XYZ file of C-alpha atoms in Angstrom:
447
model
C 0.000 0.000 0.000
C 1.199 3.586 -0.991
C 1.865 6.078 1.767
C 1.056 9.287 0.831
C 2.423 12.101 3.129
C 0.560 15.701 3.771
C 1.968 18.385 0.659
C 4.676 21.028 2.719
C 2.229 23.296 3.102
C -0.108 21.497 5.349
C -0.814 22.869 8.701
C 0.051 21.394 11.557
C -2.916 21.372 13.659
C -4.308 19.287 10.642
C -1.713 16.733 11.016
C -2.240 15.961 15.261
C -5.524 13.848 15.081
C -4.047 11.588 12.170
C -0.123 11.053 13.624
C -0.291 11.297 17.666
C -2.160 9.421 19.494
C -0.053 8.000 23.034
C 0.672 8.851 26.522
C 2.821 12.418 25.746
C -0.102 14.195 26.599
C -3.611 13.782 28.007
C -5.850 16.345 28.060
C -9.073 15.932 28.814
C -8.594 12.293 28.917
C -7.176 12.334 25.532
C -4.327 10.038 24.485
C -1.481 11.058 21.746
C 1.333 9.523 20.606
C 3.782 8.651 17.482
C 2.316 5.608 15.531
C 5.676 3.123 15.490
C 7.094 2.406 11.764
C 9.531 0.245 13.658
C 8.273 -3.155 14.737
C 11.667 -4.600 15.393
C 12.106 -5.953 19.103
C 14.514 -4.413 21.229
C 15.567 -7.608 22.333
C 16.467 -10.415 20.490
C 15.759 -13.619 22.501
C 18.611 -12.078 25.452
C 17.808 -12.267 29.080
C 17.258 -8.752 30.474
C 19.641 -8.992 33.428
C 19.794 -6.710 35.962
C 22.225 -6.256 39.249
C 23.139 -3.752 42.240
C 26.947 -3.816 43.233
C 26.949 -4.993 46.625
C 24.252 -7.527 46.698
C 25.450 -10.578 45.359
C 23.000 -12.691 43.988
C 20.202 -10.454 44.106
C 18.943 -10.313 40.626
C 15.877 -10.215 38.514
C 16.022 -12.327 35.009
C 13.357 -12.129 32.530
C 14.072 -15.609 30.824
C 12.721 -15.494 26.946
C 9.437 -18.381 26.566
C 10.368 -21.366 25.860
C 7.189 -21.252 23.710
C 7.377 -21.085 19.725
C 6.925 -17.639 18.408
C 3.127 -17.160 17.124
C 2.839 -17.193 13.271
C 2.674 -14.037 11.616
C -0.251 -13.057 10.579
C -1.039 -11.363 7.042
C -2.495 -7.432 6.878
C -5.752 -8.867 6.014
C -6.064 -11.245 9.440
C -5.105 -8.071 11.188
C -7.626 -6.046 10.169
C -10.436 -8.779 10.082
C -13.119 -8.139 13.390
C -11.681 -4.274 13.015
C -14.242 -1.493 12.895
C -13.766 0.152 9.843
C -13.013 3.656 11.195
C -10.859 1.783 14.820
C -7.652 3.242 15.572
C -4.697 2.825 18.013
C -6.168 4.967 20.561
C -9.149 4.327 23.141
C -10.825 7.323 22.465
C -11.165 9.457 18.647
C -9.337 12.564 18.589
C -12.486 14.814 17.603
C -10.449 16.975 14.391
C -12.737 19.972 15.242
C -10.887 20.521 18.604
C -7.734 19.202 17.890
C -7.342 21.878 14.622
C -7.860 24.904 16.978
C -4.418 23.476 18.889
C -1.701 26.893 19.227
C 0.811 26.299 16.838
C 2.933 28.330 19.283
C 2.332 25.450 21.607
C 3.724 22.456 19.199
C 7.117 22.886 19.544
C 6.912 22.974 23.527
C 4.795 19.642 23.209
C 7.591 18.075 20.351
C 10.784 18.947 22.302
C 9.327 16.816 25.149
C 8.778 13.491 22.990
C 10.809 10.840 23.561
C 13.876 11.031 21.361
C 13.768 7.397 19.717
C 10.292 9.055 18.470
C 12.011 11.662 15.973
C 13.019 8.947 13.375
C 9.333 9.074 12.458
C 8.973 12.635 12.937
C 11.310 13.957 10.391
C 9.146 12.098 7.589
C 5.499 13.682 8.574
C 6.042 16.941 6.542
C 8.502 19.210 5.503
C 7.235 21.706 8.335
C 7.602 19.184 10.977
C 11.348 18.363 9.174
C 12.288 21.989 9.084
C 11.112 22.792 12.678
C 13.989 20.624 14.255
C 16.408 23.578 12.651
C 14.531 26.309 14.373
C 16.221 28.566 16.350
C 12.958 28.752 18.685
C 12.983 24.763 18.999
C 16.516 25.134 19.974
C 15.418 26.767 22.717
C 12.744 24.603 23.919
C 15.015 21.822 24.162
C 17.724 23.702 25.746
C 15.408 24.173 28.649
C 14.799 20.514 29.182
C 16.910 18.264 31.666
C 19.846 16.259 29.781
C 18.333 12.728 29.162
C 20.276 9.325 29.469
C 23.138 9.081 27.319
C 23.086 7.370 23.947
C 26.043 5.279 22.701
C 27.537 5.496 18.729
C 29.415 2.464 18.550
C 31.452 0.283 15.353
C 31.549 -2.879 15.203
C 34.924 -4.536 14.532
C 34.229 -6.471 11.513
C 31.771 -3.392 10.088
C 33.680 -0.435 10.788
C 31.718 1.162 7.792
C 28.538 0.986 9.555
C 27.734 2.689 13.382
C 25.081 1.700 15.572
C 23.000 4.019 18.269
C 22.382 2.418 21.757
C 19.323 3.940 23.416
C 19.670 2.900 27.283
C 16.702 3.594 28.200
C 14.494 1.783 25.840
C 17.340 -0.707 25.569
C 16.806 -0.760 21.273
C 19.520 -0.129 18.545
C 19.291 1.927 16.166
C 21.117 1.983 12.697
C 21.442 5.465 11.398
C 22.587 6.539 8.184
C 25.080 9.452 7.590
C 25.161 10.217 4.136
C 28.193 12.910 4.136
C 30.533 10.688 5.638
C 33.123 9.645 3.053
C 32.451 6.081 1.696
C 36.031 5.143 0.936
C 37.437 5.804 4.071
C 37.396 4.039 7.298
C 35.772 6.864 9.857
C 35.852 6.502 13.422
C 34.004 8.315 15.915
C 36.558 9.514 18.842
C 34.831 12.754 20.569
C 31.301 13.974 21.423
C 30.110 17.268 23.094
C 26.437 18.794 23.458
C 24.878 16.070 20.725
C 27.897 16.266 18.252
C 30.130 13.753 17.838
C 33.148 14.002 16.226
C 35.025 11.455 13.273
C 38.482 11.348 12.012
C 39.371 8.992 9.089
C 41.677 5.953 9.832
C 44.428 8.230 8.209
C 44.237 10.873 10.260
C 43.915 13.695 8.190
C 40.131 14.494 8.163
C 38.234 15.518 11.174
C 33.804 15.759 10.540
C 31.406 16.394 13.260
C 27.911 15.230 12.612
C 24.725 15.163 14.635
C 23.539 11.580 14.402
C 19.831 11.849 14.831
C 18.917 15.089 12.785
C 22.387 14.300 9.817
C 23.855 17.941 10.682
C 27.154 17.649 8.749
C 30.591 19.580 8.514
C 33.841 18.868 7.655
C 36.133 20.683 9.445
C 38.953 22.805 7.392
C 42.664 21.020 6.500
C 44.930 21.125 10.108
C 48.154 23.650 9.591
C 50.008 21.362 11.321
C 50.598 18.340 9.226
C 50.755 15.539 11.735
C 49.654 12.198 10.251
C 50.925 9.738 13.456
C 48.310 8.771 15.333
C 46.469 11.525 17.703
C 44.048 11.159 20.710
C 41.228 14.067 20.614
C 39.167 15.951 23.036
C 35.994 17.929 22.411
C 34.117 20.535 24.712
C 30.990 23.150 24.341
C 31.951 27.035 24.545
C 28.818 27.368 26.607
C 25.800 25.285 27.709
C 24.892 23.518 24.576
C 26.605 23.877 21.080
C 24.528 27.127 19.973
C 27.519 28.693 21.723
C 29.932 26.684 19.534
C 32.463 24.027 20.508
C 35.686 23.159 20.327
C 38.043 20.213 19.547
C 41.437 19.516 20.469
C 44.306 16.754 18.576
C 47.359 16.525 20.753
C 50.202 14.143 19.263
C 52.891 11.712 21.090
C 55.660 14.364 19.722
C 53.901 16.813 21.795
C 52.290 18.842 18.759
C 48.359 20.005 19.565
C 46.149 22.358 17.799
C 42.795 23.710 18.775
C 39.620 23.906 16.077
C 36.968 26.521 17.161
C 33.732 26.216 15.426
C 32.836 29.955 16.310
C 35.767 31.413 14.231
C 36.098 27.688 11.713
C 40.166 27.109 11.738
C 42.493 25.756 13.806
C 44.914 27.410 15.729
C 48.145 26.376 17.550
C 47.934 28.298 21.194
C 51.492 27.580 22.152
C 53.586 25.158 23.473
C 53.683 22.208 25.455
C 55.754 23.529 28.563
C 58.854 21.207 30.034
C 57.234 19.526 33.340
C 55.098 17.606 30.508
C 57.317 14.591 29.805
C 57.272 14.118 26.154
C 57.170 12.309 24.132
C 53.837 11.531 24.974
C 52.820 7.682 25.602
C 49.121 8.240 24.967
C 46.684 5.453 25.421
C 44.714 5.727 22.130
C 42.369 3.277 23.911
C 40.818 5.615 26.266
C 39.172 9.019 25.263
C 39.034 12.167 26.583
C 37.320 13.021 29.691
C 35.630 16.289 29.837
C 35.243 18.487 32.914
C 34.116 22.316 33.342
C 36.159 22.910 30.004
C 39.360 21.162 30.427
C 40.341 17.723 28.830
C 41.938 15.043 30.564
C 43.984 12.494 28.672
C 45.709 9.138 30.304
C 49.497 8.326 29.554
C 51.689 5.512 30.021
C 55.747 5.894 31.427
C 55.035 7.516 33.475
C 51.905 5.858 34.141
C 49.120 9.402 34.839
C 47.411 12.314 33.375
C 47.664 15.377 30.867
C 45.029 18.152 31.233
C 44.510 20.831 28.908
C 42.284 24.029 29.767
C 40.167 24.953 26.641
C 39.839 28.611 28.326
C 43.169 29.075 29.998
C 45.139 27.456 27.313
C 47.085 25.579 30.775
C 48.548 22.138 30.358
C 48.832 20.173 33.120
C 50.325 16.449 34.194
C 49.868 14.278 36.926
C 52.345 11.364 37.666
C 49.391 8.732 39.471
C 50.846 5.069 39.483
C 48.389 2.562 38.003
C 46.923 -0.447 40.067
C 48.194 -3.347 39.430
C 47.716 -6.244 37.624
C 45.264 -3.636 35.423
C 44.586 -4.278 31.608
C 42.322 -2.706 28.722
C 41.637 0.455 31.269
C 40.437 3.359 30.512
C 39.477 7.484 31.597
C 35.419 7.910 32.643
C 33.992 10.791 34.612
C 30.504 11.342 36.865
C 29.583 14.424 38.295
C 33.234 16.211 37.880
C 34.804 13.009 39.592
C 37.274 11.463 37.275
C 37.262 7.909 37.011
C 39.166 4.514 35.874
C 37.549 1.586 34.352
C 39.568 -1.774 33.661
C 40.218 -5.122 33.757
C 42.042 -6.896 36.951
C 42.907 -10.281 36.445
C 45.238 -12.361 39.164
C 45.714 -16.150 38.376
C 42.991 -17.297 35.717
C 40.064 -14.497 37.669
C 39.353 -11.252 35.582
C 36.908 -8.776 37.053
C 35.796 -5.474 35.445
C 36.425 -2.926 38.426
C 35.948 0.555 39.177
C 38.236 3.190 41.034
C 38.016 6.903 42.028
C 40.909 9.542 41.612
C 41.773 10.978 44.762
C 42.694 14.607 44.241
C 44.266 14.912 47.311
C 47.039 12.094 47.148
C 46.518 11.218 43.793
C 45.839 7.776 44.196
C 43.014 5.362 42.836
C 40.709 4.005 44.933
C 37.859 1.089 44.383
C 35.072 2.205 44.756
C 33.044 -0.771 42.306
C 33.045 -4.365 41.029
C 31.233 -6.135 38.609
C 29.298 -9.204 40.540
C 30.972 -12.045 41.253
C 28.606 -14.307 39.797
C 29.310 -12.522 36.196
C 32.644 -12.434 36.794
C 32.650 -16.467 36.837
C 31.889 -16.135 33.140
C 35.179 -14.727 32.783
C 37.155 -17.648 34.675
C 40.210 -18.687 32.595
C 39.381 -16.738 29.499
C 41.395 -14.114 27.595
C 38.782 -11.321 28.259
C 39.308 -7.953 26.133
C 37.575 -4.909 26.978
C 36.094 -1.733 25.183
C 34.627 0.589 27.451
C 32.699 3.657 26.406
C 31.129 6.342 27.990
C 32.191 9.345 30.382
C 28.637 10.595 30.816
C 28.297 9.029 34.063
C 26.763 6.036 31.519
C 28.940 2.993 30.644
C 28.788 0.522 27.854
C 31.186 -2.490 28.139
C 32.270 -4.334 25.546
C 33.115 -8.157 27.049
C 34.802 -10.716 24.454
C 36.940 -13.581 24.077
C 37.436 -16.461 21.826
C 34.638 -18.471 23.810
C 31.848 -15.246 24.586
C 30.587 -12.015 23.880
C 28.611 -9.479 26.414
C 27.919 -6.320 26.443
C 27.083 -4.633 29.688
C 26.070 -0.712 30.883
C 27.140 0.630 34.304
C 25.329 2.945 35.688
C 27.922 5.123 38.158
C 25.529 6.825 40.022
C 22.589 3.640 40.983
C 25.872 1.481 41.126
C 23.783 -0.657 38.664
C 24.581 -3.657 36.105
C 22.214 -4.349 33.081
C 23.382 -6.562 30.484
C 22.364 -5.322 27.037
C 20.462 -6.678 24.072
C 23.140 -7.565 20.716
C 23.073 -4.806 18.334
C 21.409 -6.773 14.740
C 24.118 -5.571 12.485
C 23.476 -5.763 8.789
C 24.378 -9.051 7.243
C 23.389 -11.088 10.045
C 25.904 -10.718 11.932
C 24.501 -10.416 15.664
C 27.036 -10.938 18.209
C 29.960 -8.164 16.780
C 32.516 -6.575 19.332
C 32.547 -3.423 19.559
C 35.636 -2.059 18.532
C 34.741 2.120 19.098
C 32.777 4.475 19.440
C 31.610 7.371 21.973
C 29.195 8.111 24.301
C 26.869 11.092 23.525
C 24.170 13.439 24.840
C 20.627 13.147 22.403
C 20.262 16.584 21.479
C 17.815 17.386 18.340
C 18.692 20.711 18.459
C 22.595 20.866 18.244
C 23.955 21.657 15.061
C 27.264 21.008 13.402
């Protein structure tokens, strides 16, 4: 059957009674929402697993039935028994009250959807599409509380293709970013106020894109032509990215430049000064944490920090020994605390574990572990990690030659959920992931 959307033209009072009809709103009894074009499960058959740090043992499982999926029934079984004018909702949305509905009021109502609802959105009408650009929807959405975290991720044996984890409705999704070069490998390695950010595998491009609405740039040529491998931070000017943002590449040699979207070139501010042992043993494994507008960066020999102050211009290093027996670790942050994430394995036991930085001594301290009862999984296995995330969110990426889990950690509930594989094109369902970046939903930042 043909779907034929509303011309560009149409108003969008005319539109309400036909598209929403959920649980956004309810006035008057009234219920609206988004009719789903997506009927893909956001699980795939995986137990939804859930644990607090601290209690071992005290879990909830929903095991999948053991029962045979029902047969799928055609269009025309649907709709048989079906009034012919029966919709999704429990009540009809009477079109004579619903087309006097204050236009000035839509955006207010729209910037409080859920996100995962603005795939469908976008394809309603070219008004709807254009509003998402509007500086007074920019706004509306700057006013609103920062949601969960999402997660753009690669897969290791599809580096061409990322993947969006959505937390809280535990679903993938599988966006498609049209201005990204085609030949190149491109991986994401920075995010700030809905932006992430994507250098080619050759180091020579940078792009920053806004996954959900396909805002695209491609940042200008560097003046400093470094093509060795470079680890990159990214911060907001301001609140959100209508301020502008900015984006840092520091190299092992020491060399750094600074890209400011406000004035669109990079610029070298100085220096490194000569407390900062250099050259630089940078763990490309770990991104950037960023706090109050400065970037923090881990380094091996000596095993510690390097800070850099997008205001001040002020680098920084701290010498903090490593625990031991520590593998695969890498930078996170919660609430302006700064924090490790890694794998400890002693004898044939790995455990994923958690420590604070002391800013007083400058030591870590554990503060988390993953359960024991997971961490049996683990016994006597080669375990790899990829962690993600300095949101106060993590995603952990769990493999070896005998599993494959991924898990989120939540820093703040202390909480353990293990998460649904990502259905990558080509069937391939249980892929590591090999990248990515942890990012803030934002409809309104643009690139």
């Amino acid at each position: 059957m043909t779907r034929v959307l509303p011309p560009p033209d149409v108003q969008i009072s005319e539109l309400v009674p036909h598209v929403m009809q959920c649980d956004i709103l309810q006035p008057r009894g009234i219920r609206l929402c988004f009719i789903s074009l997506d009927d893909k499960p956001a699980e795939d058959g995986c137990c939804n697993i859930i644990m607090r740090a601290g209690k071992p043992g005290n879990f909830k499982m929903v095991e999948p039935s053991n029962k045979p999926p029902p047969a799928k029934k055609s269009r025309k079984e649907n709709n048989r028994g079906r009034l012919p004018d029966a919709t999704c909702s429990t009540e009809t949305m009477e079109h004579q009250i619903w087309k006097e509905f204050p236009e000035d009021l839509f955006e207010a109502v729209i910037a409080r959807l859920p996100v995962a609802s603005f795939f469908r959105f976008r394809s309603v009408c070219s008004k709807w599409n254009s509003m998402l650009t509007s500086h007074s929807f920019s706004q509306q959405c700057a006013q609103l509380p920062q949601t969960q975290p999402w997660f753009y991720t690669i897969a290791h044996e599809n580096v061409s293709t990322g993947a969006m984890y959505d937390p809280t409705l535990k679903k993938w999704h599988h966006p498609t970013i049209p201005s990204l070069p085609t030949k190149l490998i491109v991986l994401p390695v920075a995010s700030a106020g809905g932006l992430v950010c994507f250098l080619d595998s050759g180091h020579r491009s940078f792009y920053v894109c806004n996954p959900l609405t396909r805002s695209f740039k491609e940042l200008p040529a560097r003046s400093v032509k470094v093509w060795s491998r470079v680890a990159v931070g990214m911060t907001l000017n301001g609140e959100s990215s209508t301020g502008g943002y900015k984006i840092l590449w520091v190299s092992c040699d020491g060399e750094y430049e600074v890209y400011d979207s406000m004035k669109n070139y990079w610029t070298r501010p100085g220096n490194m000064p000569p407390s900062i042992t250099v050259p630089l043993d940078l763990s490309f494994g770990s991104q950037a944490v960023s706090i109050g507008g400065t970037l923090y960066f881990m380094r091996y020999d000596p095993d510690g920090i390097i800070s850099y102050n997008m205001v001040s211009g002020v680098w920084q290093q701290f010498i903090i020994p490593a625990p031991l027996d520590l593998s695969d670790h890498t930078l996170a942050e919660c609430g302006g605390r700064v924090l490790l994430v890694g794998l400890l394995t002693k004898n044939a036991a790995t455990c994923v574990c958690i420590w604070e930085l002391q800013k007083m001594t400058l030591l870590w301290t554990e503060v988390d572990r993953m359960p024991n009862v997971w961490c049996l999984e683990f016994y006597g296995k080669h375990v790899r990690m990829t962690c993600l995330g300095n949101k106060g969110l993590l995603l952990l990426s769990l493999r070896s030659r005998q599993m494959n889990r991924l898990v989120t950690y939540d820093v703040v509930s202390r909480e353990w959920v293990k998460v649904p594989g990502s259905v990558l094109p080509r069937g391939k369902k249980r892929q590591w992931i090999a990248g990515g970046t942890a990012f803030h939903p934002c409809l309104a930042a643009s690139a």
